Amino acid sequence: MTGTGMPQGPGADAVLLGFARALRAAGVGVSAERVHAFLRAVDALRPGVRADVYWAGRLTLCGDRDDLERYERVFGAYFGDGSGGPPPRSVRIAPRPRLRAAVREAAARSRTGGPDDEPQGPPVASLASPVEVLRHRDVVELDPAERAQVRRLLAAFALRGQSRRSARRRPARRGPVDPHRTVREMLRRGGEPALLRRHARVERPRRVVLLVDVSGSMAPYADALLRFAHAAARGRRTEVFTIGTRLTRVTRELSHRDPDLAMAAVAEAVPDWRGGTRLGELLREFLDRWGQRGMARGAVVVLLSDGWERGDPRLLAAQTARLHRLAHRVIWANPRKARPGYAPLAAGMAAALPHVDAFVEGHSLAALEHLAAVVRGADTDATGGTASATGATPPSAATAIGGPERPP
């Protein structure tokens, strides 16, 4: 690899695709078409220069103003600039590159075969490759510097529940005829015929409820999972609880914009750090106090736990089945699932798994990105960690065993 461009082969593509995945996890609507345009733009510009990669991604991957702030944070965290802003001043930043002119210049250089006289700077791939490797490493194995890098990437996360159609309607070009607006338009014209006005259902994200295990067995993962919950709590329809020997609602504590202040507030509010685990009793308490009254009804509920249970596993099975009937979807993220030879043999995990819609990993940054995609409604396969892949009852069968059909 030299300073004249990105390395050839799948390694360079993996770096750029990993950056696109990080943007998607941060809530940027990065579609396959945008990723393809990003790769073409980087290839047409100077792939080894941070400034060109920055502008190529900003012009192709961002769809609206809300995406710009997320893009700045993810670019800074992914490519090593702690400030989260544009590339440093050591690399000359020209105005926004004109892609058509850049394509013509690139074609002319390829015909003449002359080298580029402008300084290329450090290749972006060499800066991002460690981050791409870091995404797949278990957070327990990280050193302090790598933990700080993961924390910066987690701060750029965004968690949005699966969309649902609400009862409200909005004006639209297609859809059923809106009789009230159509009649008002005709009256405004003095009774003359007018164009038919139409409306469509408004789509809103479902509520997301996170239950984070902070018991002793989950202590190595508690910080990363709570920082993931802090990024998720920026959404208005997200609730966060900690579970161990007690159930503690920490949504207000996680409302601080600064992650470190939020973690300090959670540390003061949670009285049962590194204690035991009473999943069945605490899940029953959650359903009695909040879930049954509406917090879990039609929501996406995520349990982040290793499944170790000190109480009766039959109680956990009954309460998980009860939650499955109330919620739209129940997702269980287990950091131990990624270990070689893992099987859900713990009594609590084995009891709850038949009533879980998706069983995924939660040990690394890439696993949490996948978890965010599952919460948004992405389909999972056997390698992605569905409940059926681990021998659990499929959702339809679990519903038949657990009781009546859940609300939409």
Coordinates of C-alpha atoms in Angstrom, one line a residue:
M1 CA 0.0 0.0 0.0
T2 CA 1.4 3.4 -1.0
G3 CA 0.4 7.0 -0.6
T4 CA -1.0 7.3 -4.1
G5 CA -4.3 5.6 -3.5
M6 CA -6.3 3.0 -1.9
P7 CA -5.1 -0.6 -2.0
Q8 CA -6.7 -2.8 -4.6
G9 CA -8.8 -5.7 -3.7
P10 CA -11.5 -6.4 -1.1
G11 CA -9.5 -4.9 1.7
A12 CA -10.1 -1.3 0.6
D13 CA -13.7 -2.0 -0.1
A14 CA -14.1 -3.4 3.4
V15 CA -12.9 -0.2 4.9
L16 CA -15.3 2.0 3.0
L17 CA -18.2 -0.5 3.5
G18 CA -17.5 -0.6 7.2
F19 CA -17.7 3.2 7.2
A20 CA -21.1 3.0 5.5
R21 CA -22.3 0.4 8.0
A22 CA -21.2 2.8 10.8
L23 CA -23.2 5.6 9.3
R24 CA -26.3 3.3 9.0
A25 CA -26.0 2.4 12.6
A26 CA -25.9 6.1 13.4
G27 CA -29.2 6.6 11.8
V28 CA -28.2 7.8 8.3
G29 CA -30.3 6.4 5.6
V30 CA -27.5 4.8 3.6
S31 CA -29.0 2.8 0.8
A32 CA -27.2 0.4 -1.5
E33 CA -27.4 3.0 -4.3
R34 CA -25.8 5.6 -2.1
V35 CA -23.0 3.2 -1.2
H36 CA -22.4 2.5 -4.8
A37 CA -22.3 6.2 -5.7
F38 CA -19.9 6.7 -2.7
L39 CA -17.5 4.1 -4.0
R40 CA -17.5 5.5 -7.5
A41 CA -16.9 9.0 -6.2
V42 CA -14.0 7.9 -4.1
D43 CA -12.5 6.1 -7.1
A44 CA -13.0 9.2 -9.3
L45 CA -11.3 11.5 -6.8
R46 CA -8.1 10.9 -4.8
P47 CA -8.8 7.8 -2.8
G48 CA -5.8 8.2 -0.6
V49 CA -6.6 11.7 0.7
R50 CA -8.9 12.2 3.7
A51 CA -10.4 15.4 2.2
D52 CA -11.6 13.8 -0.9
V53 CA -13.0 10.8 1.0
Y54 CA -14.7 13.1 3.4
W55 CA -16.4 15.1 0.6
A56 CA -17.2 12.1 -1.5
G57 CA -19.1 10.5 1.4
R58 CA -20.8 13.8 2.5
L59 CA -22.1 14.4 -1.1
T60 CA -23.3 10.9 -1.7
L61 CA -24.3 9.3 1.6
C62 CA -26.1 12.2 3.3
G63 CA -29.7 12.7 2.3
D64 CA -30.9 15.7 4.4
R65 CA -29.6 18.2 7.0
D66 CA -30.1 15.9 9.9
D67 CA -27.6 13.5 8.4
L68 CA -24.8 16.0 8.3
E69 CA -24.2 16.1 12.1
R70 CA -24.2 12.3 12.3
Y71 CA -21.8 12.1 9.3
E72 CA -19.4 14.5 11.1
R73 CA -19.4 12.4 14.3
V74 CA -19.0 9.1 12.5
F75 CA -16.3 10.3 10.1
G76 CA -14.3 11.7 13.0
A77 CA -14.6 8.5 15.1
Y78 CA -14.0 6.1 12.2
F79 CA -11.0 7.8 10.6
G80 CA -9.4 8.8 13.9
D81 CA -10.2 12.6 14.1
G82 CA -11.4 12.9 17.7
S83 CA -12.9 16.3 17.0
G84 CA -15.5 14.7 14.7
G85 CA -15.1 17.4 12.1
P86 CA -13.6 17.6 8.7
P87 CA -10.1 16.4 8.0
P88 CA -7.2 18.3 9.7
R89 CA -5.5 21.4 8.2
S90 CA -2.4 19.4 7.3
V91 CA -4.2 18.1 4.3
R92 CA -5.2 20.8 1.8
I93 CA -9.0 21.0 1.6
A94 CA -10.4 22.6 -1.5
P95 CA -14.0 23.6 -2.0
R96 CA -16.5 20.9 -2.6
P97 CA -15.1 18.9 -5.5
R98 CA -17.0 19.0 -8.8
L99 CA -17.4 15.3 -9.5
R100 CA -17.8 15.7 -13.3
A101 CA -14.6 17.7 -13.6
A102 CA -12.8 15.2 -11.3
V103 CA -14.0 12.3 -13.5
R104 CA -12.6 14.0 -16.6
E105 CA -9.3 14.7 -14.9
A106 CA -9.1 11.1 -13.7
A107 CA -9.8 9.8 -17.2
A108 CA -7.1 12.2 -18.6
R109 CA -4.6 11.0 -16.1
S110 CA -5.3 7.3 -16.9
R111 CA -4.8 8.0 -20.6
T112 CA -1.5 9.9 -20.1
G113 CA -0.3 7.7 -17.3
G114 CA 1.3 10.7 -15.5
P115 CA 1.6 10.7 -11.8
D116 CA -0.5 13.1 -9.7
D117 CA 1.7 16.1 -8.6
E118 CA -0.5 16.9 -5.6
P119 CA 0.5 15.5 -2.2
Q120 CA -1.7 12.5 -1.4
G121 CA -1.2 12.4 2.4
P122 CA -1.6 9.3 4.5
P123 CA -3.9 6.7 2.8
V124 CA -7.4 6.7 4.4
A125 CA -7.4 2.9 4.3
S126 CA -4.3 2.7 6.6
L127 CA -6.1 4.9 9.1
A128 CA -9.4 3.1 9.1
S129 CA -8.2 -0.5 8.9
P130 CA -7.6 -0.8 12.6
V131 CA -11.1 0.5 13.2
E132 CA -12.6 -2.1 10.9
V133 CA -10.8 -4.8 12.8
L134 CA -11.9 -3.2 16.1
R135 CA -15.5 -3.4 15.1
H136 CA -15.4 -7.2 15.4
R137 CA -13.4 -7.6 18.5
D138 CA -14.9 -8.6 21.8
V139 CA -15.0 -5.5 24.1
V140 CA -13.6 -7.5 26.9
E141 CA -10.3 -7.9 25.0
L142 CA -9.8 -4.2 24.3
D143 CA -7.1 -2.0 25.8
P144 CA -7.9 1.5 27.2
A145 CA -7.1 3.3 23.9
E146 CA -9.3 0.8 21.9
R147 CA -12.1 1.2 24.5
A148 CA -12.0 5.0 24.0
Q149 CA -12.3 4.5 20.2
V150 CA -15.3 2.2 20.6
R151 CA -16.9 4.7 23.0
R152 CA -16.6 7.4 20.3
L153 CA -18.2 5.1 17.7
L154 CA -21.0 4.1 20.2
A155 CA -21.7 7.8 20.8
A156 CA -22.6 8.2 17.1
F157 CA -25.2 5.3 17.3
A158 CA -28.9 5.8 16.8
L159 CA -31.6 3.3 17.6
R160 CA -35.0 3.6 15.9
G161 CA -37.8 1.2 16.3
Q162 CA -39.5 -0.6 13.5
S163 CA -42.0 1.7 11.7
R164 CA -45.8 1.3 12.2
R165 CA -48.8 2.9 10.5
S166 CA -50.6 5.2 12.9
A167 CA -54.2 6.2 12.8
R168 CA -53.3 9.8 11.7
R169 CA -53.3 10.7 8.0
R170 CA -51.4 13.2 6.0
P171 CA -51.9 14.7 2.6
A172 CA -50.3 12.6 -0.1
R173 CA -50.1 12.4 -3.9
R174 CA -51.3 8.7 -3.8
G175 CA -53.7 6.9 -1.6
P176 CA -57.4 7.0 -0.7
V177 CA -59.4 10.0 -1.5
D178 CA -59.7 12.6 1.3
P179 CA -63.4 13.6 1.1
H180 CA -63.2 16.5 3.5
R181 CA -60.3 18.2 1.7
T182 CA -61.8 17.5 -1.7
V183 CA -65.2 19.0 -0.7
R184 CA -63.5 22.1 0.8
E185 CA -61.5 22.6 -2.4
M186 CA -64.7 22.3 -4.5
L187 CA -66.5 24.9 -2.2
R188 CA -63.5 27.2 -2.5
R189 CA -64.0 27.0 -6.3
G190 CA -67.7 27.8 -6.0
G191 CA -68.8 24.2 -6.6
E192 CA -66.8 23.7 -9.7
P193 CA -65.0 20.3 -10.0
A194 CA -61.5 20.1 -8.5
L195 CA -58.7 17.7 -8.4
L196 CA -59.3 14.9 -5.9
R197 CA -57.3 15.3 -2.7
R198 CA -55.7 12.2 -1.3
H199 CA -54.2 11.2 2.0
A200 CA -52.1 8.4 3.5
R201 CA -51.4 6.9 6.9
V202 CA -48.5 8.4 8.8
E203 CA -45.7 6.0 9.7
R204 CA -44.1 6.4 13.2
P205 CA -41.3 4.4 14.9
R206 CA -42.4 1.9 17.5
R207 CA -41.3 2.4 21.1
V208 CA -38.1 0.7 22.1
V209 CA -37.5 -0.6 25.6
L210 CA -34.0 -1.7 26.6
L211 CA -33.5 -4.0 29.7
V212 CA -29.7 -4.0 30.4
D213 CA -28.3 -6.6 32.8
V214 CA -25.7 -5.1 35.2
S215 CA -25.2 -8.1 37.4
G216 CA -21.7 -9.5 38.2
S217 CA -21.6 -11.9 35.2
M218 CA -22.3 -9.0 32.8
A219 CA -19.8 -6.6 34.4
P220 CA -17.3 -6.7 31.5
Y221 CA -19.9 -5.7 29.0
A222 CA -22.0 -3.3 31.2
D223 CA -20.2 -0.1 30.1
A224 CA -20.4 -0.7 26.4
L225 CA -24.1 -1.8 26.6
L226 CA -25.0 1.2 28.7
R227 CA -23.3 3.5 26.2
F228 CA -25.2 1.8 23.5
A229 CA -28.4 2.5 25.5
H230 CA -27.3 6.1 26.0
A231 CA -27.1 6.6 22.2
A232 CA -30.5 4.9 21.9
A233 CA -32.1 7.1 24.6
R234 CA -31.7 10.2 22.4
G235 CA -34.9 9.1 20.7
R236 CA -38.1 10.2 22.3
R237 CA -39.7 6.8 22.2
T238 CA -36.9 4.9 24.0
E239 CA -37.0 3.6 27.6
V240 CA -34.0 2.1 29.4
F241 CA -34.0 -0.1 32.6
T242 CA -31.2 -1.9 34.4
I243 CA -31.8 -5.3 35.9
G244 CA -29.8 -7.3 38.4
T245 CA -31.2 -7.8 41.9
R246 CA -33.4 -4.7 41.4
L247 CA -35.2 -3.0 38.5
T248 CA -34.1 0.6 38.0
R249 CA -35.5 3.0 35.4
V250 CA -32.5 5.1 34.0
T251 CA -34.1 6.9 31.1
R252 CA -33.8 10.3 32.8
E253 CA -30.1 9.7 33.8
L254 CA -29.3 8.8 30.2
S255 CA -30.8 12.0 28.9
H256 CA -27.5 13.9 29.4
R257 CA -25.9 14.7 26.1
D258 CA -22.4 13.9 27.4
P259 CA -21.9 10.1 27.6
D260 CA -19.5 10.4 30.6
L261 CA -22.0 12.5 32.6
A262 CA -24.7 10.0 31.7
M263 CA -22.6 7.1 32.9
A264 CA -21.9 8.9 36.2
A265 CA -25.6 9.6 36.7
V266 CA -26.5 5.9 36.1
A267 CA -23.7 4.8 38.5
E268 CA -25.3 6.9 41.2
A269 CA -28.9 5.8 40.4
V270 CA -28.3 2.0 40.1
P271 CA -27.8 0.3 43.6
D272 CA -27.2 -3.2 42.5
W273 CA -24.0 -3.1 40.4
R274 CA -22.2 -6.5 40.1
G275 CA -24.8 -8.3 42.1
G276 CA -26.9 -11.4 41.4
T277 CA -29.6 -11.8 38.8
R278 CA -33.3 -12.2 39.3
L279 CA -34.5 -12.0 35.7
G280 CA -37.9 -13.6 36.3
E281 CA -38.9 -11.5 39.3
L282 CA -37.7 -8.3 37.7
L283 CA -39.4 -9.0 34.4
R284 CA -42.6 -9.5 36.3
E285 CA -42.1 -6.3 38.2
F286 CA -41.5 -4.4 34.9
L287 CA -44.7 -5.8 33.3
D288 CA -46.8 -5.1 36.4
R289 CA -45.6 -1.5 36.9
W290 CA -44.9 -0.3 33.3
G291 CA -45.3 -2.9 30.6
Q292 CA -48.9 -4.0 31.2
R293 CA -50.0 -0.3 31.3
G294 CA -48.8 0.4 27.9
M295 CA -45.0 0.8 27.8
A296 CA -44.4 -2.7 26.3
R297 CA -47.7 -2.9 24.3
G298 CA -46.8 -2.9 20.6
A299 CA -43.1 -2.0 21.4
V300 CA -39.8 -3.6 20.5
V301 CA -38.3 -4.9 23.8
V302 CA -34.6 -5.7 23.9
L303 CA -33.1 -7.7 26.7
L304 CA -29.3 -7.4 26.9
S305 CA -28.2 -10.3 29.3
D306 CA -26.3 -13.5 29.4
G307 CA -29.3 -15.4 30.8
W308 CA -27.9 -16.4 34.1
E309 CA -30.8 -16.7 36.6
R310 CA -30.7 -17.2 40.3
G311 CA -34.5 -17.7 40.7
D312 CA -36.9 -20.2 39.3
P313 CA -36.5 -20.6 35.5
R314 CA -40.2 -21.4 35.1
L315 CA -41.1 -17.9 36.4
L316 CA -38.8 -16.4 33.7
A317 CA -40.4 -18.6 31.1
A318 CA -43.9 -17.5 32.1
Q319 CA -43.0 -13.8 32.2
T320 CA -41.2 -13.9 28.9
A321 CA -44.2 -15.5 27.3
R322 CA -46.4 -12.8 28.9
L323 CA -44.0 -10.1 27.4
H324 CA -44.1 -11.9 24.1
R325 CA -47.9 -11.5 24.0
L326 CA -47.8 -7.8 24.8
A327 CA -44.8 -6.6 22.7
H328 CA -44.6 -6.4 19.0
R329 CA -41.2 -8.1 19.1
V330 CA -38.9 -9.5 21.8
I331 CA -35.1 -9.5 21.0
W332 CA -32.5 -11.0 23.3
A333 CA -28.8 -9.9 22.9
N334 CA -26.4 -12.2 24.6
P335 CA -22.6 -11.3 24.6
R336 CA -21.7 -14.9 25.4
K337 CA -23.4 -16.2 22.2
A338 CA -20.3 -15.3 20.1
R339 CA -18.0 -17.6 22.0
P340 CA -17.0 -20.8 20.2
G341 CA -19.1 -23.8 21.1
Y342 CA -21.7 -21.7 22.8
A343 CA -25.1 -23.3 23.4
P344 CA -28.0 -21.8 25.4
L345 CA -27.7 -24.3 28.3
A346 CA -28.1 -21.8 31.1
A347 CA -31.4 -22.4 32.9
G348 CA -32.7 -18.9 32.4
M349 CA -31.6 -18.6 28.8
A350 CA -33.1 -22.0 27.9
A351 CA -36.4 -21.1 29.6
A352 CA -36.8 -17.8 27.9
L353 CA -35.6 -18.6 24.4
P354 CA -38.8 -20.2 23.1
H355 CA -40.6 -16.9 23.6
V356 CA -37.9 -14.7 21.9
D357 CA -38.3 -13.5 18.3
A358 CA -34.6 -12.9 17.6
F359 CA -31.5 -14.1 19.5
V360 CA -28.4 -12.1 18.6
E361 CA -24.9 -11.4 19.8
G362 CA -23.9 -8.4 21.8
H363 CA -20.2 -8.6 22.4
S364 CA -18.7 -6.2 19.8
L365 CA -19.4 -3.0 17.9
A366 CA -20.4 -5.0 14.8
A367 CA -22.8 -7.1 16.9
L368 CA -24.5 -4.0 18.3
E369 CA -24.8 -2.5 14.8
H370 CA -26.5 -5.8 13.8
L371 CA -28.7 -5.5 16.9
A372 CA -29.7 -1.9 15.8
A373 CA -30.7 -3.3 12.4
V374 CA -32.8 -6.0 13.9
V375 CA -34.6 -3.4 16.1
R376 CA -35.4 -1.4 12.9
G377 CA -37.0 -4.6 11.5
A378 CA -34.3 -6.1 9.4
D379 CA -34.7 -9.8 8.8
T380 CA -32.1 -12.1 10.3
D381 CA -31.0 -15.5 9.1
A382 CA -29.3 -18.4 10.7
T383 CA -25.9 -16.7 10.8
G384 CA -27.4 -13.5 12.1
G385 CA -28.8 -15.1 15.2
T386 CA -32.5 -15.7 14.9
A387 CA -34.3 -17.7 17.6
S388 CA -35.1 -20.5 15.3
A389 CA -31.4 -20.9 14.4
T390 CA -30.6 -21.7 18.0
G391 CA -33.3 -24.4 18.4
A392 CA -35.9 -22.1 19.8
T393 CA -39.5 -22.1 18.9
P394 CA -40.3 -19.9 15.9
P395 CA -42.4 -16.8 16.6
S396 CA -45.6 -18.3 15.3
A397 CA -45.3 -21.4 17.4
A398 CA -44.3 -19.4 20.4
T399 CA -47.4 -17.3 20.0
A400 CA -49.5 -20.4 19.8
I401 CA -48.0 -21.8 23.0
G402 CA -47.9 -18.5 24.9
G403 CA -51.5 -17.4 24.3
P404 CA -53.5 -15.2 22.0
E405 CA -52.1 -13.1 19.1
R406 CA -50.2 -10.0 20.1
P407 CA -51.4 -6.5 19.1
P408 CA -50.1 -5.1 15.8

